[in-house]
Amino acid sequence: MAKTLFEKIWDAHVVRSIPGGLDVFYIDKHLIHEVTSPQAFDEIAARNLPLFRKDQIVATADHNVPTRNQHLPIQDPLSRSQVDKLTQNCAKHNIELFGLGHQNQGIVHVIGPELGITQPGMTMVCGDSHTSTHGAFGAIAFGIGTSQVAQVMASQCLLLSKPKKMRITIEGNVRAGVTAKDLILYVISKLGTGGATGYFVEYAGSAISALSMEGRMTVCNMSIEMGARGGMIAPDETTFDYLKGRTYAPQGERWEQALAYWRTLYSDADATFDKEYFFAADEITPMITYGTNPGMGIAITEPIPSTVPSNEVVSFEKSLKYMGFQPGESLLGKEINYVFIGSCTNSRIEDLRTVAAYVKGKQKAQHVEAIIVPGSKQVEIQAKEEGLDRILAEAGFELREPGCSACLAMNEDKIPVGAYCVSTSNRNFEGRQGPGSRTLLASPLVAAITAVEGKIVDITQYLN
């Protein structure tokens, strides 16, 4: 019987099916961090339960950590408490922790892939919605709630209903200046924030296959922003080349055995999906958002829509009022106060290289504060080894230490009230980057050019 990639992995992890449609679903890898794990550890302790397979848990500190002076004690009391709690719980249960100061510390969705923890065919969960990032390797990866974190700790399983299957195919070559971030912002703008609710999405097509692993992670990362349970891409030679030799990837004979299995992970030609969408890559141009959800995206040269469907009018008007924009207004020429390059969407070495390549020999606009936050200690080290830190500093960018930073303002990095920020993160909700902050989502390339020009421009005019 023909199966999709999703079905092959799902079916291989069903421990038992419950009458009525639920599956006892086995989890290969459980990633935890300081924000959503303390309550789960407390529940485990209250019920006097042991951790079932603690060797399959990996922990890091990312959401609350400062991005300056990480060698000093954390100043914010709540952040310090949560990070301390994670450290104590990991020590108590002998869980591998990449805490502050560790060479492998970083955003949970950045360190998993770069260390080779994330592998094709796996099932992975984390108390964080952007766990969908790991699907770029051909894994079923999704975010879970705090009670489910405790459930996985105690049983290594979850009780789940099987999501429906969606395939999104993007065929053709992309235009100059179009990146993975533009592809997914375009798709979300077409499907809307609820367009994939109830589905697990597989991305396919030549434009997806041509992406680097970093680009594939960006696409899968934002699957959750259109309501999908997760996103995934069939593993191929790009995937295998990325993983080979990484610290936690299989080695020697185990590598060959794993490779033989990984090569079976694709959707069969006659497999069927519950819903399919097709897009032409050459119709996609550099994107930017104008509103307060990731579905409110437009080509950077397009005006904000003048009209929307009647059921969206209230949220549309509320969104524009918050952002200080008008229907039909062009964003070109709009002055920007902050540029943030970071988050689990775009903080990898490829993103830093893209920014450095553009800003080399240039200067950011004087009125712009340009913050660039690597996704991990490894990315920070690599950036310095490649001399990117020097290029960024000469251009006026501040390269900080790794963490979630201004993506979600749960730490010291916040965008001020009323300020406009072009951000490579994944959400532009009201106050997401700080109370009253105004976020415009875009690619690292758009962010870099915006920082130099000090305003939103048609970036295709700045490429050569």
Short mmCIF file of C-alpha atoms in Angstrom, two decimals:
data_model
loop_
_atom_site.label_atom_id
_atom_site.label_comp_id
_atom_site.label_asym_id
_atom_site.label_seq_id
_atom_site.Cartn_x
_atom_site.Cartn_y
_atom_site.Cartn_z
CA MET A 1 0.00 0.00 0.00
CA ALA A 2 1.38 3.38 -1.02
CA LYS A 3 2.19 5.71 1.85
CA THR A 4 3.21 9.31 2.29
CA LEU A 5 6.43 10.17 4.12
CA PHE A 6 4.34 11.24 7.09
CA GLU A 7 2.43 7.95 7.17
CA LYS A 8 5.62 5.87 7.01
CA ILE A 9 7.07 7.56 10.09
CA TRP A 10 3.79 7.84 11.98
CA ASP A 11 2.84 4.19 11.48
CA ALA A 12 6.32 3.04 12.57
CA HIS A 13 5.86 4.84 15.91
CA VAL A 14 2.37 3.71 16.90
CA VAL A 15 2.69 1.57 20.01
CA ARG A 16 -1.01 0.81 20.16
CA SER A 17 -4.18 2.12 18.55
CA ILE A 18 -7.09 2.94 20.83
CA PRO A 19 -10.67 2.30 19.67
CA GLY A 20 -12.14 5.66 18.72
CA GLY A 21 -9.17 6.89 16.73
CA LEU A 22 -6.37 7.72 19.16
CA ASP A 23 -2.84 6.32 18.94
CA VAL A 24 -0.29 5.74 21.66
CA PHE A 25 2.55 7.43 19.81
CA TYR A 26 6.22 6.83 20.66
CA ILE A 27 8.61 9.79 20.86
CA ASP A 28 12.27 9.30 19.90
CA LYS A 29 13.67 12.59 21.14
CA HIS A 30 12.39 15.08 23.69
CA LEU A 31 13.90 18.57 23.70
CA ILE A 32 13.35 20.77 26.75
CA HIS A 33 14.20 24.31 27.80
CA GLU A 34 13.75 26.52 30.82
CA VAL A 35 10.29 27.95 30.09
CA THR A 36 8.00 24.93 29.66
CA SER A 37 9.86 22.27 31.65
CA PRO A 38 9.68 23.47 35.32
CA GLN A 39 5.96 22.74 35.67
CA ALA A 40 6.40 19.33 34.07
CA PHE A 41 9.22 18.44 36.47
CA ASP A 42 7.00 19.59 39.34
CA GLU A 43 4.18 17.32 38.14
CA ILE A 44 6.56 14.37 37.86
CA ALA A 45 7.75 15.03 41.39
CA ALA A 46 4.22 15.48 42.77
CA ARG A 47 3.16 12.12 41.37
CA ASN A 48 6.45 10.48 42.38
CA LEU A 49 7.07 9.28 38.83
CA PRO A 50 10.51 8.42 37.43
CA LEU A 51 11.64 9.66 34.03
CA PHE A 52 11.09 6.73 31.69
CA ARG A 53 13.94 7.33 29.20
CA LYS A 54 15.99 10.30 30.37
CA ASP A 55 18.73 9.49 27.82
CA GLN A 56 16.32 10.62 25.12
CA ILE A 57 15.92 14.07 26.63
CA VAL A 58 18.21 16.96 25.69
CA ALA A 59 18.03 20.32 27.46
CA THR A 60 19.25 23.82 26.69
CA ALA A 61 18.68 27.34 28.00
CA ASP A 62 17.46 29.74 25.33
CA HIS A 63 14.25 31.74 25.84
CA ASN A 64 15.20 33.67 28.97
CA VAL A 65 18.92 34.07 28.55
CA PRO A 66 20.55 37.48 28.07
CA THR A 67 22.51 38.03 24.88
CA ARG A 68 25.17 40.21 26.49
CA ASN A 69 27.64 39.23 29.21
CA GLN A 70 26.46 35.66 29.52
CA HIS A 71 29.40 34.99 31.82
CA LEU A 72 27.71 37.15 34.48
CA PRO A 73 24.72 36.16 36.65
CA ILE A 74 21.35 36.74 34.95
CA GLN A 75 19.96 40.03 36.23
CA ASP A 76 16.23 39.47 35.67
CA PRO A 77 14.91 37.51 38.71
CA LEU A 78 12.31 35.45 36.81
CA SER A 79 14.70 34.57 34.00
CA ARG A 80 17.41 33.64 36.50
CA SER A 81 14.95 31.51 38.45
CA GLN A 82 13.78 29.58 35.39
CA VAL A 83 17.30 28.90 34.12
CA ASP A 84 18.41 27.85 37.62
CA LYS A 85 15.41 25.55 37.89
CA LEU A 86 16.30 23.89 34.59
CA THR A 87 19.86 23.37 35.78
CA GLN A 88 18.70 21.86 39.07
CA ASN A 89 16.17 19.54 37.44
CA CYS A 90 18.66 18.31 34.84
CA ALA A 91 21.24 17.62 37.55
CA LYS A 92 18.67 15.82 39.70
CA HIS A 93 17.56 13.55 36.83
CA ASN A 94 20.94 13.29 35.10
CA ILE A 95 19.69 14.87 31.85
CA GLU A 96 22.18 16.20 29.33
CA LEU A 97 22.07 20.02 29.56
CA PHE A 98 23.65 22.62 27.34
CA GLY A 99 23.38 25.54 29.73
CA LEU A 100 24.86 29.02 29.59
CA GLY A 101 28.58 28.84 29.01
CA HIS A 102 28.45 25.42 27.38
CA GLN A 103 29.94 25.24 23.90
CA ASN A 104 26.70 23.62 22.60
CA GLN A 105 24.27 26.08 24.19
CA GLY A 106 21.79 27.83 21.92
CA ILE A 107 18.22 27.93 20.67
CA VAL A 108 16.76 24.44 20.99
CA HIS A 109 15.76 24.34 17.31
CA VAL A 110 19.21 25.39 16.19
CA ILE A 111 21.37 23.10 18.31
CA GLY A 112 19.35 19.94 17.59
CA PRO A 113 20.18 19.94 13.88
CA GLU A 114 23.72 21.31 14.16
CA LEU A 115 24.70 18.61 16.68
CA GLY A 116 23.12 15.83 14.62
CA ILE A 117 20.54 15.11 17.32
CA THR A 118 17.81 15.68 14.74
CA GLN A 119 17.70 12.80 12.25
CA PRO A 120 15.40 11.56 9.48
CA GLY A 121 12.59 9.25 10.51
CA MET A 122 12.55 10.45 14.10
CA THR A 123 9.61 11.63 16.14
CA MET A 124 10.54 14.70 18.16
CA VAL A 125 8.68 16.97 20.55
CA CYS A 126 9.41 20.06 22.62
CA GLY A 127 7.35 22.45 24.66
CA ASP A 128 7.66 25.02 21.91
CA SER A 129 5.53 25.44 18.79
CA HIS A 130 8.48 25.92 16.46
CA THR A 131 9.61 22.34 16.99
CA SER A 132 8.28 21.94 13.45
CA THR A 133 11.74 23.18 12.40
CA HIS A 134 13.18 19.67 12.78
CA GLY A 135 10.81 18.37 10.09
CA ALA A 136 13.30 19.73 7.56
CA PHE A 137 15.22 16.48 8.10
CA GLY A 138 12.26 14.21 7.31
CA ALA A 139 11.18 13.88 10.93
CA ILE A 140 7.75 14.20 12.55
CA ALA A 141 8.42 17.07 14.93
CA PHE A 142 5.88 19.22 16.72
CA GLY A 143 5.32 21.38 19.77
CA ILE A 144 3.51 20.14 22.86
CA GLY A 145 1.96 21.66 25.96
CA THR A 146 3.39 21.53 29.46
CA SER A 147 1.16 18.63 30.57
CA GLN A 148 2.32 16.67 27.53
CA VAL A 149 5.94 17.44 28.44
CA ALA A 150 5.31 15.63 31.72
CA GLN A 151 3.53 12.82 29.87
CA VAL A 152 6.53 12.24 27.61
CA MET A 153 8.90 12.39 30.58
CA ALA A 154 6.92 9.66 32.32
CA SER A 155 6.09 7.39 29.39
CA GLN A 156 8.03 8.52 26.28
CA CYS A 157 4.63 8.41 24.56
CA LEU A 158 1.72 10.70 23.74
CA LEU A 159 -1.93 9.91 23.15
CA LEU A 160 -2.72 11.52 19.79
CA SER A 161 -5.12 11.51 16.88
CA LYS A 162 -3.45 11.28 13.50
CA PRO A 163 -3.41 14.63 11.63
CA LYS A 164 -4.56 14.89 8.03
CA LYS A 165 -1.97 15.05 5.26
CA MET A 166 -1.26 18.11 3.13
CA ARG A 167 1.37 18.56 0.42
CA ILE A 168 2.58 21.98 -0.71
CA THR A 169 4.60 21.86 -3.92
CA ILE A 170 6.72 24.77 -5.16
CA GLU A 171 8.20 24.20 -8.59
CA GLY A 172 10.77 26.14 -10.58
CA ASN A 173 13.65 28.50 -10.00
CA VAL A 174 13.41 31.42 -7.59
CA ARG A 175 14.14 35.00 -8.63
CA ALA A 176 17.18 36.94 -7.48
CA GLY A 177 16.85 38.03 -3.86
CA VAL A 178 14.17 35.43 -3.05
CA THR A 179 15.06 33.21 -0.09
CA ALA A 180 13.46 30.38 1.87
CA LYS A 181 11.86 32.98 4.15
CA ASP A 182 10.14 34.57 1.16
CA LEU A 183 8.83 31.18 0.02
CA ILE A 184 7.15 30.41 3.33
CA LEU A 185 5.87 33.98 3.87
CA TYR A 186 4.32 33.78 0.41
CA VAL A 187 2.68 30.42 1.13
CA ILE A 188 1.28 31.66 4.45
CA SER A 189 -0.04 34.83 2.79
CA LYS A 190 -1.94 32.64 0.31
CA LEU A 191 -3.26 30.02 2.76
CA GLY A 192 -3.79 32.26 5.78
CA THR A 193 -2.95 31.59 9.42
CA GLY A 194 -5.57 28.83 9.63
CA GLY A 195 -5.06 27.36 6.18
CA ALA A 196 -3.30 24.22 7.36
CA THR A 197 -5.10 23.69 10.67
CA GLY A 198 -5.48 19.98 11.36
CA TYR A 199 -2.85 18.98 8.82
CA PHE A 200 0.76 17.86 8.82
CA VAL A 201 2.40 19.44 5.78
CA GLU A 202 4.96 17.93 3.45
CA TYR A 203 6.84 20.43 1.26
CA ALA A 204 7.90 19.23 -2.16
CA GLY A 205 8.97 20.44 -5.60
CA SER A 206 12.18 21.54 -7.22
CA ALA A 207 12.29 24.90 -5.40
CA ILE A 208 12.19 23.06 -2.07
CA SER A 209 14.76 20.44 -3.13
CA ALA A 210 17.12 23.22 -4.17
CA LEU A 211 17.13 24.74 -0.68
CA SER A 212 20.01 24.27 1.72
CA MET A 213 19.28 22.58 5.05
CA GLU A 214 19.20 26.02 6.66
CA GLY A 215 16.57 27.12 4.14
CA ARG A 216 14.52 23.97 4.66
CA MET A 217 14.56 24.58 8.41
CA THR A 218 13.27 28.12 7.83
CA VAL A 219 10.36 26.78 5.76
CA CYS A 220 9.41 24.03 8.23
CA ASN A 221 9.87 26.37 11.20
CA MET A 222 6.99 28.59 10.05
CA SER A 223 4.56 25.76 9.24
CA ILE A 224 2.93 26.40 12.59
CA GLU A 225 2.12 29.97 11.48
CA MET A 226 -0.52 28.65 9.06
CA GLY A 227 -1.97 26.36 11.69
CA ALA A 228 -0.21 23.15 10.66
CA ARG A 229 0.71 20.58 13.30
CA GLY A 230 4.12 20.49 11.67
CA GLY A 231 6.00 20.54 8.40
CA MET A 232 8.45 18.13 6.84
CA ILE A 233 10.67 17.61 3.81
CA ALA A 234 11.82 14.23 2.50
CA PRO A 235 15.50 13.65 3.29
CA ASP A 236 17.92 13.54 0.37
CA GLU A 237 21.65 13.88 -0.34
CA THR A 238 21.54 17.47 0.96
CA THR A 239 20.24 16.13 4.27
CA PHE A 240 22.74 13.31 4.47
CA ASP A 241 25.69 15.57 3.60
CA TYR A 242 24.62 18.00 6.33
CA LEU A 243 24.39 15.28 8.99
CA LYS A 244 27.49 13.26 8.18
CA GLY A 245 30.15 13.62 10.85
CA ARG A 246 28.04 15.66 13.27
CA THR A 247 28.56 14.88 16.94
CA TYR A 248 25.37 12.94 17.63
CA ALA A 249 24.83 11.51 14.13
CA PRO A 250 25.46 7.78 13.67
CA GLN A 251 29.06 6.88 12.88
CA GLY A 252 30.74 4.05 10.94
CA GLU A 253 28.59 0.99 10.37
CA ARG A 254 25.66 2.62 12.19
CA TRP A 255 25.82 5.49 9.69
CA GLU A 256 25.48 3.07 6.78
CA GLN A 257 22.56 1.31 8.46
CA ALA A 258 20.86 4.61 9.17
CA LEU A 259 21.46 5.81 5.62
CA ALA A 260 19.83 2.69 4.19
CA TYR A 261 16.71 3.43 6.26
CA TRP A 262 16.72 7.15 5.58
CA ARG A 263 16.74 6.50 1.82
CA THR A 264 13.32 4.83 2.17
CA LEU A 265 11.79 7.99 3.64
CA TYR A 266 9.82 9.63 0.85
CA SER A 267 6.22 9.73 -0.25
CA ASP A 268 5.43 6.93 -2.67
CA ALA A 269 4.53 8.12 -6.17
CA ASP A 270 0.91 6.99 -5.85
CA ALA A 271 0.45 8.04 -2.23
CA THR A 272 -2.50 10.34 -1.64
CA PHE A 273 -2.88 13.52 0.40
CA ASP A 274 -6.01 14.98 1.93
CA LYS A 275 -5.21 18.36 0.39
CA GLU A 276 -2.61 19.68 -2.05
CA TYR A 277 -1.44 23.13 -3.12
CA PHE A 278 0.85 24.05 -6.01
CA PHE A 279 2.86 27.25 -6.44
CA ALA A 280 5.26 28.53 -9.12
CA ALA A 281 8.56 29.69 -7.65
CA ASP A 282 9.08 32.40 -10.26
CA GLU A 283 5.91 34.16 -9.13
CA ILE A 284 7.38 34.75 -5.68
CA THR A 285 9.23 37.99 -4.94
CA PRO A 286 10.89 39.30 -1.74
CA MET A 287 8.20 39.46 0.95
CA ILE A 288 7.41 41.51 4.04
CA THR A 289 4.49 41.56 6.49
CA TYR A 290 2.44 44.64 7.22
CA GLY A 291 0.07 43.42 9.94
CA THR A 292 -0.03 41.51 13.18
CA ASN A 293 -0.06 37.92 12.01
CA PRO A 294 2.33 36.14 9.61
CA GLY A 295 -0.44 35.69 7.05
CA MET A 296 -0.56 39.44 6.48
CA GLY A 297 2.32 39.39 4.02
CA ILE A 298 2.85 41.12 0.68
CA ALA A 299 5.53 41.42 -1.94
CA ILE A 300 7.77 44.21 -0.70
CA THR A 301 6.82 46.36 -3.70
CA GLU A 302 3.08 45.82 -3.32
CA PRO A 303 0.77 48.18 -1.40
CA ILE A 304 -1.10 47.03 1.68
CA PRO A 305 -4.47 45.63 0.51
CA SER A 306 -7.27 48.16 0.28
CA THR A 307 -9.98 45.63 0.96
CA VAL A 308 -10.22 42.22 2.60
CA PRO A 309 -13.01 39.61 2.88
CA SER A 310 -15.84 40.75 5.14
CA ASN A 311 -14.98 38.22 7.86
CA GLU A 312 -11.47 39.72 8.14
CA VAL A 313 -12.40 43.42 8.23
CA VAL A 314 -12.36 43.81 12.02
CA SER A 315 -8.99 42.15 12.53
CA PHE A 316 -7.57 43.91 9.46
CA GLU A 317 -8.55 47.37 10.72
CA LYS A 318 -7.34 46.59 14.25
CA SER A 319 -4.06 45.34 12.86
CA LEU A 320 -3.42 48.42 10.71
CA LYS A 321 -4.29 50.71 13.60
CA TYR A 322 -1.74 48.95 15.79
CA MET A 323 0.89 49.11 13.07
CA GLY A 324 0.13 52.73 12.14
CA PHE A 325 -0.54 51.88 8.49
CA GLN A 326 -3.38 52.67 6.10
CA PRO A 327 -5.16 50.44 3.56
CA GLY A 328 -3.54 50.78 0.14
CA GLU A 329 -0.38 52.37 1.57
CA SER A 330 3.01 51.39 0.16
CA LEU A 331 5.67 50.36 2.66
CA LEU A 332 8.46 51.54 0.35
CA GLY A 333 10.25 54.44 1.99
CA LYS A 334 8.92 53.61 5.47
CA GLU A 335 11.58 54.54 8.03
CA ILE A 336 12.65 51.66 10.29
CA ASN A 337 14.09 52.01 13.81
CA TYR A 338 15.31 48.49 14.52
CA VAL A 339 16.57 45.50 12.58
CA PHE A 340 16.65 42.16 14.37
CA ILE A 341 18.37 39.19 12.76
CA GLY A 342 17.98 36.07 14.85
CA SER A 343 15.41 33.54 16.23
CA CYS A 344 15.00 29.85 15.44
CA THR A 345 13.85 30.89 11.97
CA ASN A 346 16.91 32.80 10.76
CA SER A 347 19.92 32.73 13.09
CA ARG A 348 22.05 30.09 11.43
CA ILE A 349 25.47 30.55 9.89
CA GLU A 350 23.98 30.82 6.40
CA ASP A 351 21.83 33.74 7.59
CA LEU A 352 24.82 35.52 9.13
CA ARG A 353 26.82 34.96 5.94
CA THR A 354 24.00 36.47 3.87
CA VAL A 355 23.93 39.59 6.02
CA ALA A 356 27.71 39.93 6.15
CA ALA A 357 28.04 39.49 2.38
CA TYR A 358 25.68 42.41 1.80
CA VAL A 359 26.85 44.83 4.49
CA LYS A 360 30.59 44.31 3.88
CA GLY A 361 32.06 47.74 3.18
CA LYS A 362 28.77 49.49 3.97
CA GLN A 363 27.36 51.23 7.04
CA LYS A 364 23.98 50.86 8.66
CA ALA A 365 21.83 53.97 8.76
CA GLN A 366 22.53 56.11 11.82
CA HIS A 367 18.97 55.98 13.16
CA VAL A 368 18.78 52.16 12.96
CA GLU A 369 19.79 49.84 15.79
CA ALA A 370 20.90 46.62 14.10
CA ILE A 371 21.04 43.55 16.35
CA ILE A 372 22.25 40.19 15.11
CA VAL A 373 21.96 37.23 17.47
CA PRO A 374 23.42 33.84 16.51
CA GLY A 375 21.24 30.83 17.18
CA SER A 376 23.93 28.93 19.03
CA LYS A 377 27.38 29.11 20.51
CA GLN A 378 28.60 27.05 17.55
CA VAL A 379 27.21 29.63 15.10
CA GLU A 380 28.84 32.43 17.12
CA ILE A 381 32.19 30.63 17.07
CA GLN A 382 31.93 29.86 13.36
CA ALA A 383 31.01 33.47 12.56
CA LYS A 384 34.14 34.66 14.34
CA GLU A 385 36.33 32.05 12.66
CA GLU A 386 35.06 33.24 9.28
CA GLY A 387 35.60 36.90 10.18
CA LEU A 388 31.90 37.75 9.95
CA ASP A 389 32.04 39.44 13.36
CA ARG A 390 34.54 41.97 12.05
CA ILE A 391 32.50 42.70 8.93
CA LEU A 392 29.32 43.14 10.95
CA ALA A 393 31.01 45.37 13.52
CA GLU A 394 32.52 47.59 10.83
CA ALA A 395 29.02 47.98 9.34
CA GLY A 396 27.63 49.03 12.73
CA PHE A 397 25.83 45.79 13.57
CA GLU A 398 25.96 44.45 17.10
CA LEU A 399 26.73 40.72 17.14
CA ARG A 400 25.49 39.36 20.46
CA GLU A 401 25.63 36.01 22.23
CA PRO A 402 23.17 33.19 21.40
CA GLY A 403 19.56 33.01 22.54
CA CYS A 404 15.98 33.64 21.47
CA SER A 405 16.55 37.36 22.10
CA ALA A 406 14.08 39.86 20.68
CA CYS A 407 12.01 37.23 18.91
CA LEU A 408 9.68 37.04 21.89
CA ALA A 409 10.87 39.57 24.49
CA MET A 410 11.04 37.05 27.35
CA ASN A 411 14.52 38.35 28.14
CA GLU A 412 16.30 41.69 28.23
CA ASP A 413 16.07 42.26 24.46
CA LYS A 414 12.93 44.22 23.67
CA ILE A 415 11.83 46.62 20.94
CA PRO A 416 10.47 49.91 22.41
CA VAL A 417 6.86 51.04 22.25
CA GLY A 418 5.90 52.30 18.81
CA ALA A 419 9.21 51.43 17.17
CA TYR A 420 9.25 49.63 13.83
CA CYS A 421 11.43 46.54 13.60
CA VAL A 422 12.21 44.53 10.49
CA SER A 423 12.70 41.11 12.00
CA THR A 424 13.78 37.72 10.70
CA SER A 425 11.76 36.02 13.44
CA ASN A 426 8.53 34.11 12.90
CA ARG A 427 5.77 36.07 14.61
CA ASN A 428 4.55 39.66 14.35
CA PHE A 429 1.82 39.47 16.97
CA GLU A 430 0.95 42.61 18.96
CA GLY A 431 3.68 43.13 21.55
CA ARG A 432 5.57 40.02 20.51
CA GLN A 433 8.92 41.84 20.53
CA GLY A 434 8.00 44.04 23.45
CA PRO A 435 4.89 45.97 24.57
CA GLY A 436 3.77 48.28 21.75
CA SER A 437 6.50 47.12 19.36
CA ARG A 438 5.70 46.93 15.65
CA THR A 439 7.19 43.96 13.80
CA LEU A 440 7.59 43.47 10.07
CA LEU A 441 8.73 39.94 9.21
CA ALA A 442 11.22 39.52 6.39
CA SER A 443 14.27 37.57 5.22
CA PRO A 444 17.82 38.21 6.46
CA LEU A 445 18.62 39.79 3.09
CA VAL A 446 15.71 42.22 3.35
CA ALA A 447 16.72 42.95 6.95
CA ALA A 448 20.33 43.66 5.98
CA ILE A 449 19.38 46.03 3.16
CA THR A 450 16.82 47.76 5.38
CA ALA A 451 19.45 48.35 8.06
CA VAL A 452 21.78 50.00 5.56
CA GLU A 453 19.11 52.11 3.85
CA GLY A 454 17.26 52.92 7.06
CA LYS A 455 13.93 52.33 5.36
CA ILE A 456 12.03 49.71 3.41
CA VAL A 457 13.14 49.55 -0.20
CA ASP A 458 12.68 47.41 -3.27
CA ILE A 459 15.66 45.18 -2.53
CA THR A 460 15.90 43.91 -6.10
CA GLN A 461 17.29 47.35 -6.99
CA TYR A 462 20.19 46.78 -4.58
CA LEU A 463 21.39 43.40 -5.86
CA ASN A 464 24.11 42.69 -8.35
#
